[in-house]
Amino acid sequence: SAVISQKPSRDICQRGTSLTIQCQVDSQVTMMFWYRQQPGQSLTLIATANQGSEATYESGFVIDKFPISRPNLTFSTLTVSNMSPEDSSIYLCSVVNYGYTFGSGTRLTVV
Amino acid sequence: AQSVTQLDSHVSVSEGTPVLLRCNYSSSYSPSLFWYVQHPNKGLQLLLKYTSAATLVKGINGFEAEFKKSETSFHLTKPSAHMSDAAEYFCVVSNNFGNEKLTFGTGTRLTIIP
């Protein structure tokens, strides 16, 4: 299965600012997924990112708040924009390559 | 549409006794089903998966799960709990028709009593 490098692993950010999270995969994959895990909660899919097309967002998530880039088949970024304390969560990327693999997550705290 | 329901938010068992974590699913298609474990402050680890082959699936660390279509269930079991099994467990479903996103259950926190 694929190996994902996700960074940063954690960050503390001021409200109103933005944070960009990166995921690098060691093999080419068609779809990448971005999830959010709020404190004490399960994982919720934010969007699906295909290379060469715009990301597909799930209900409750919008591109202006969570813009995603997918410049090639091994890399993607998720930006959390204009952050508020409610955005404090763990954000994870995931790919499908002979199974589902998850990045180690980015623990974001907004103060 | 697809969904999973984890019937217990918290399960406590004594060390050395059996573990049962319950999961029911709903899917419009033949589903793929997974159990993931998340230890405190750690990433997600795949325990086992069902993808329309054998209905009894064996995973890592002595866990197994049985796919029962008639009951739309995919319960996770282990014959003898170990202290290291204390973690959060997620039942996950995916449909098999190209849209391979995962839908997570709300999780079951497993506590092991010494």
mmCIF file of C-alpha atoms in Angstrom:
data_model
loop_
_atom_site.group_PDB
_atom_site.id
_atom_site.type_symbol
_atom_site.label_atom_id
_atom_site.label_comp_id
_atom_site.label_asym_id
_atom_site.label_seq_id
_atom_site.Cartn_x
_atom_site.Cartn_y
_atom_site.Cartn_z
ATOM 1 C CA SER A 1 0.000 0.000 0.000
ATOM 2 C CA ALA A 2 0.991 3.632 -0.458
ATOM 3 C CA VAL A 3 2.939 5.660 2.067
ATOM 4 C CA ILE A 4 1.770 9.208 2.800
ATOM 5 C CA SER A 5 3.833 12.026 4.219
ATOM 6 C CA GLN A 6 1.583 14.668 5.765
ATOM 7 C CA LYS A 7 2.745 17.941 7.212
ATOM 8 C CA PRO A 8 2.668 19.844 9.394
ATOM 9 C CA SER A 9 1.926 17.325 12.115
ATOM 10 C CA ARG A 10 0.513 20.042 14.332
ATOM 11 C CA ASP A 11 0.112 23.791 14.468
ATOM 12 C CA ILE A 12 -1.346 26.496 16.634
ATOM 13 C CA CYS A 13 -2.811 29.348 14.623
ATOM 14 C CA GLN A 14 -4.412 32.687 15.273
ATOM 15 C CA ARG A 15 -8.037 33.150 14.330
ATOM 16 C CA GLY A 16 -8.543 34.808 10.978
ATOM 17 C CA THR A 17 -5.416 33.294 9.459
ATOM 18 C CA SER A 18 -5.063 30.362 7.053
ATOM 19 C CA LEU A 19 -3.104 27.107 7.203
ATOM 20 C CA THR A 20 -2.118 24.915 4.284
ATOM 21 C CA ILE A 21 -1.683 21.189 4.886
ATOM 22 C CA GLN A 22 0.330 19.075 2.476
ATOM 23 C CA CYS A 23 0.163 15.385 1.599
ATOM 24 C CA GLN A 24 2.816 13.681 -0.488
ATOM 25 C CA VAL A 25 2.263 10.095 -1.665
ATOM 26 C CA ASP A 26 5.043 7.725 -2.691
ATOM 27 C CA SER A 27 3.069 6.452 -5.700
ATOM 28 C CA GLN A 28 0.614 7.824 -8.235
ATOM 29 C CA VAL A 29 -2.990 7.691 -7.115
ATOM 30 C CA THR A 30 -6.152 8.793 -8.844
ATOM 31 C CA MET A 31 -8.188 10.034 -5.912
ATOM 32 C CA MET A 32 -7.142 11.676 -2.694
ATOM 33 C CA PHE A 33 -9.525 12.349 0.159
ATOM 34 C CA TRP A 34 -9.472 14.935 2.915
ATOM 35 C CA TYR A 35 -11.120 14.235 6.275
ATOM 36 C CA ARG A 36 -11.736 16.197 9.439
ATOM 37 C CA GLN A 37 -11.864 14.697 12.915
ATOM 38 C CA GLN A 38 -13.236 17.133 15.449
ATOM 39 C CA PRO A 39 -12.314 16.566 19.110
ATOM 40 C CA GLY A 40 -13.852 13.357 20.391
ATOM 41 C CA GLN A 41 -15.648 12.755 17.101
ATOM 42 C CA SER A 42 -15.424 10.413 14.147
ATOM 43 C CA LEU A 43 -13.973 11.270 10.769
ATOM 44 C CA THR A 44 -16.000 13.308 8.303
ATOM 45 C CA LEU A 45 -15.131 13.542 4.630
ATOM 46 C CA ILE A 46 -14.452 17.107 3.502
ATOM 47 C CA ALA A 47 -13.788 16.558 -0.190
ATOM 48 C CA THR A 48 -12.447 14.251 -2.868
ATOM 49 C CA ALA A 49 -9.572 15.567 -4.975
ATOM 50 C CA ASN A 50 -8.908 14.219 -8.456
ATOM 51 C CA GLN A 51 -5.911 15.352 -10.458
ATOM 52 C CA GLY A 52 -6.848 17.753 -13.238
ATOM 53 C CA SER A 53 -10.301 18.619 -11.978
ATOM 54 C CA GLU A 54 -11.902 20.603 -9.215
ATOM 55 C CA ALA A 55 -12.400 18.887 -5.889
ATOM 56 C CA THR A 56 -15.818 17.526 -5.013
ATOM 57 C CA TYR A 57 -17.026 18.809 -1.638
ATOM 58 C CA GLU A 58 -19.352 17.071 0.768
ATOM 59 C CA SER A 59 -22.412 18.739 2.177
ATOM 60 C CA GLY A 60 -21.456 21.374 4.716
ATOM 61 C CA PHE A 61 -18.031 22.077 3.244
ATOM 62 C CA VAL A 62 -17.309 24.804 0.707
ATOM 63 C CA ILE A 63 -14.383 25.630 -1.520
ATOM 64 C CA ASP A 64 -13.947 29.148 -0.144
ATOM 65 C CA LYS A 65 -13.325 27.756 3.335
ATOM 66 C CA PHE A 66 -11.362 24.635 2.343
ATOM 67 C CA PRO A 67 -9.645 25.213 -1.009
ATOM 68 C CA ILE A 68 -7.857 22.129 -2.317
ATOM 69 C CA SER A 69 -5.128 21.787 -4.905
ATOM 70 C CA ARG A 70 -4.155 18.621 -6.747
ATOM 71 C CA PRO A 71 -1.373 19.554 -9.150
ATOM 72 C CA ASN A 72 -0.247 15.980 -9.894
ATOM 73 C CA LEU A 73 -0.930 12.351 -9.032
ATOM 74 C CA THR A 74 1.269 12.289 -5.916
ATOM 75 C CA PHE A 75 0.520 15.558 -4.135
ATOM 76 C CA SER A 76 -2.364 17.568 -2.702
ATOM 77 C CA THR A 77 -2.910 20.459 -0.337
ATOM 78 C CA LEU A 78 -5.845 21.484 1.833
ATOM 79 C CA THR A 79 -6.087 25.056 3.089
ATOM 80 C CA VAL A 80 -8.181 25.948 6.096
ATOM 81 C CA SER A 81 -9.082 29.594 5.514
ATOM 82 C CA ASN A 82 -10.095 32.407 7.841
ATOM 83 C CA MET A 83 -9.832 30.088 10.806
ATOM 84 C CA SER A 84 -11.946 30.192 13.929
ATOM 85 C CA PRO A 85 -11.680 28.091 17.101
ATOM 86 C CA GLU A 86 -14.369 25.784 15.671
ATOM 87 C CA ASP A 87 -11.838 24.704 13.043
ATOM 88 C CA SER A 88 -9.663 23.116 15.725
ATOM 89 C CA SER A 89 -9.522 19.496 14.592
ATOM 90 C CA ILE A 90 -7.320 16.806 13.179
ATOM 91 C CA TYR A 91 -7.176 16.903 9.397
ATOM 92 C CA LEU A 92 -6.188 13.768 7.502
ATOM 93 C CA CYS A 93 -5.590 12.899 3.895
ATOM 94 C CA SER A 94 -6.213 9.452 2.475
ATOM 95 C CA VAL A 95 -5.607 7.594 -0.762
ATOM 96 C CA VAL A 96 -6.768 4.360 -2.332
ATOM 97 C CA ASN A 97 -3.947 2.169 -3.604
ATOM 98 C CA TYR A 98 -4.418 -1.567 -2.973
ATOM 99 C CA GLY A 99 -6.258 -0.453 0.138
ATOM 100 C CA TYR A 100 -6.974 2.763 1.958
ATOM 101 C CA THR A 101 -4.026 4.550 3.526
ATOM 102 C CA PHE A 102 -4.225 7.550 5.823
ATOM 103 C CA GLY A 103 -1.733 10.251 6.538
ATOM 104 C CA SER A 104 -0.630 10.680 10.136
ATOM 105 C CA GLY A 105 -2.832 13.756 10.501
ATOM 106 C CA THR A 106 -2.436 17.458 11.228
ATOM 107 C CA ARG A 107 -3.577 18.519 14.681
ATOM 108 C CA LEU A 108 -4.772 22.117 14.334
ATOM 109 C CA THR A 109 -5.528 24.372 17.265
ATOM 110 C CA VAL A 110 -6.997 27.801 16.569
ATOM 111 C CA VAL A 111 -6.675 30.393 19.333
ATOM 112 C CA ALA B 1 -26.186 6.256 0.032
ATOM 113 C CA GLN B 2 -24.214 4.416 2.662
ATOM 114 C CA SER B 3 -23.999 4.601 6.429
ATOM 115 C CA VAL B 4 -22.770 2.702 9.440
ATOM 116 C CA THR B 5 -24.126 2.553 12.968
ATOM 117 C CA GLN B 6 -21.881 1.551 15.809
ATOM 118 C CA LEU B 7 -24.275 0.394 18.452
ATOM 119 C CA ASP B 8 -22.088 1.088 21.476
ATOM 120 C CA SER B 9 -20.191 4.288 22.089
ATOM 121 C CA HIS B 10 -18.239 2.710 24.938
ATOM 122 C CA VAL B 11 -17.429 -0.913 25.794
ATOM 123 C CA SER B 12 -15.564 -2.099 28.885
ATOM 124 C CA VAL B 13 -14.243 -5.633 29.265
ATOM 125 C CA SER B 14 -11.857 -7.316 31.654
ATOM 126 C CA GLU B 15 -8.460 -8.388 30.423
ATOM 127 C CA GLY B 16 -8.608 -11.941 29.079
ATOM 128 C CA THR B 17 -12.342 -11.879 28.337
ATOM 129 C CA PRO B 18 -13.941 -11.706 24.878
ATOM 130 C CA VAL B 19 -14.476 -8.458 23.012
ATOM 131 C CA LEU B 20 -17.539 -7.685 20.889
ATOM 132 C CA LEU B 21 -17.899 -4.357 19.089
ATOM 133 C CA ARG B 22 -21.108 -4.086 17.106
ATOM 134 C CA CYS B 23 -21.619 -2.471 13.721
ATOM 135 C CA ASN B 24 -24.588 -2.345 11.355
ATOM 136 C CA TYR B 25 -24.325 -0.927 7.870
ATOM 137 C CA SER B 26 -26.541 0.396 5.145
ATOM 138 C CA SER B 27 -25.485 0.428 1.520
ATOM 139 C CA SER B 28 -27.241 0.571 -1.805
ATOM 140 C CA TYR B 29 -24.613 -1.670 -3.347
ATOM 141 C CA SER B 30 -22.412 -4.560 -2.319
ATOM 142 C CA PRO B 31 -20.306 -2.860 0.310
ATOM 143 C CA SER B 32 -16.710 -3.028 1.352
ATOM 144 C CA LEU B 33 -16.443 -2.922 5.124
ATOM 145 C CA PHE B 34 -13.510 -2.102 7.352
ATOM 146 C CA TRP B 35 -12.555 -1.822 10.969
ATOM 147 C CA TYR B 36 -9.923 0.747 11.926
ATOM 148 C CA VAL B 37 -8.321 1.325 15.309
ATOM 149 C CA GLN B 38 -7.025 4.612 16.651
ATOM 150 C CA HIS B 39 -4.869 4.608 19.744
ATOM 151 C CA PRO B 40 -4.624 7.855 21.727
ATOM 152 C CA ASN B 41 -2.742 10.501 19.784
ATOM 153 C CA LYS B 42 -1.931 7.993 17.062
ATOM 154 C CA GLY B 43 -2.965 7.580 13.451
ATOM 155 C CA LEU B 44 -5.548 5.216 12.018
ATOM 156 C CA GLN B 45 -4.584 1.580 11.607
ATOM 157 C CA LEU B 46 -6.493 -0.924 9.503
ATOM 158 C CA LEU B 47 -7.531 -3.980 11.507
ATOM 159 C CA LEU B 48 -9.325 -5.893 8.766
ATOM 160 C CA LYS B 49 -11.475 -5.520 5.672
ATOM 161 C CA TYR B 50 -14.280 -7.320 3.876
ATOM 162 C CA THR B 51 -14.460 -6.993 0.098
ATOM 163 C CA SER B 52 -16.981 -9.667 -1.011
ATOM 164 C CA ALA B 53 -14.703 -12.650 -0.530
ATOM 165 C CA ALA B 54 -14.891 -14.830 2.613
ATOM 166 C CA THR B 55 -17.542 -13.630 5.040
ATOM 167 C CA LEU B 56 -15.361 -14.358 8.070
ATOM 168 C CA VAL B 57 -12.443 -11.979 7.963
ATOM 169 C CA LYS B 58 -9.349 -12.339 10.107
ATOM 170 C CA GLY B 59 -7.323 -9.269 10.925
ATOM 171 C CA ILE B 60 -4.311 -8.251 12.906
ATOM 172 C CA ASN B 61 -3.797 -8.718 16.649
ATOM 173 C CA GLY B 62 -6.294 -11.583 16.888
ATOM 174 C CA PHE B 63 -9.340 -9.602 15.756
ATOM 175 C CA GLU B 64 -11.898 -10.955 13.338
ATOM 176 C CA ALA B 65 -15.258 -9.895 11.928
ATOM 177 C CA GLU B 66 -18.110 -11.679 10.212
ATOM 178 C CA PHE B 67 -20.087 -10.146 7.360
ATOM 179 C CA LYS B 68 -23.768 -11.069 7.717
ATOM 180 C CA LYS B 69 -25.769 -9.742 4.802
ATOM 181 C CA SER B 70 -29.121 -10.894 6.200
ATOM 182 C CA GLU B 71 -28.492 -8.903 9.370
ATOM 183 C CA THR B 72 -26.540 -6.066 7.663
ATOM 184 C CA SER B 73 -23.943 -6.470 10.373
ATOM 185 C CA PHE B 74 -20.168 -6.561 10.590
ATOM 186 C CA HIS B 75 -19.357 -7.076 14.260
ATOM 187 C CA LEU B 76 -15.751 -7.114 15.470
ATOM 188 C CA THR B 77 -14.642 -9.791 17.935
ATOM 189 C CA LYS B 78 -11.573 -10.957 19.778
ATOM 190 C CA PRO B 79 -11.475 -14.035 22.005
ATOM 191 C CA SER B 80 -9.281 -12.560 24.725
ATOM 192 C CA ALA B 81 -8.767 -8.869 25.400
ATOM 193 C CA HIS B 82 -5.325 -7.451 26.081
ATOM 194 C CA MET B 83 -4.498 -4.181 27.793
ATOM 195 C CA SER B 84 -2.989 -2.898 24.548
ATOM 196 C CA ASP B 85 -6.400 -3.201 22.856
ATOM 197 C CA ALA B 86 -7.662 -0.117 24.676
ATOM 198 C CA ALA B 87 -8.401 2.364 21.881
ATOM 199 C CA GLU B 88 -11.111 3.869 19.678
ATOM 200 C CA TYR B 89 -12.515 1.568 16.999
ATOM 201 C CA PHE B 90 -14.246 2.731 13.836
ATOM 202 C CA CYS B 91 -16.471 0.694 11.553
ATOM 203 C CA VAL B 92 -16.268 2.006 7.994
ATOM 204 C CA VAL B 93 -18.198 1.341 4.783
ATOM 205 C CA SER B 94 -17.477 2.030 1.137
ATOM 206 C CA ASN B 95 -19.535 1.198 -1.904
ATOM 207 C CA ASN B 96 -17.873 -0.606 -4.791
ATOM 208 C CA PHE B 97 -19.059 1.418 -7.699
ATOM 209 C CA GLY B 98 -16.126 3.668 -8.402
ATOM 210 C CA ASN B 99 -16.916 6.320 -5.841
ATOM 211 C CA GLU B 100 -14.562 4.981 -3.241
ATOM 212 C CA LYS B 101 -15.056 7.438 -0.421
ATOM 213 C CA LEU B 102 -15.311 6.015 3.079
ATOM 214 C CA THR B 103 -18.110 6.635 5.548
ATOM 215 C CA PHE B 104 -17.089 6.287 9.186
ATOM 216 C CA GLY B 105 -19.176 5.222 12.119
ATOM 217 C CA THR B 106 -19.153 7.333 15.259
ATOM 218 C CA GLY B 107 -16.651 5.076 16.967
ATOM 219 C CA THR B 108 -16.568 2.754 19.985
ATOM 220 C CA ARG B 109 -14.169 3.413 22.802
ATOM 221 C CA LEU B 110 -12.857 0.130 24.197
ATOM 222 C CA THR B 111 -11.656 0.122 27.795
ATOM 223 C CA ILE B 112 -9.806 -2.871 29.230
ATOM 224 C CA ILE B 113 -10.147 -3.486 32.959
ATOM 225 C CA PRO B 114 -7.032 -5.024 34.549
#
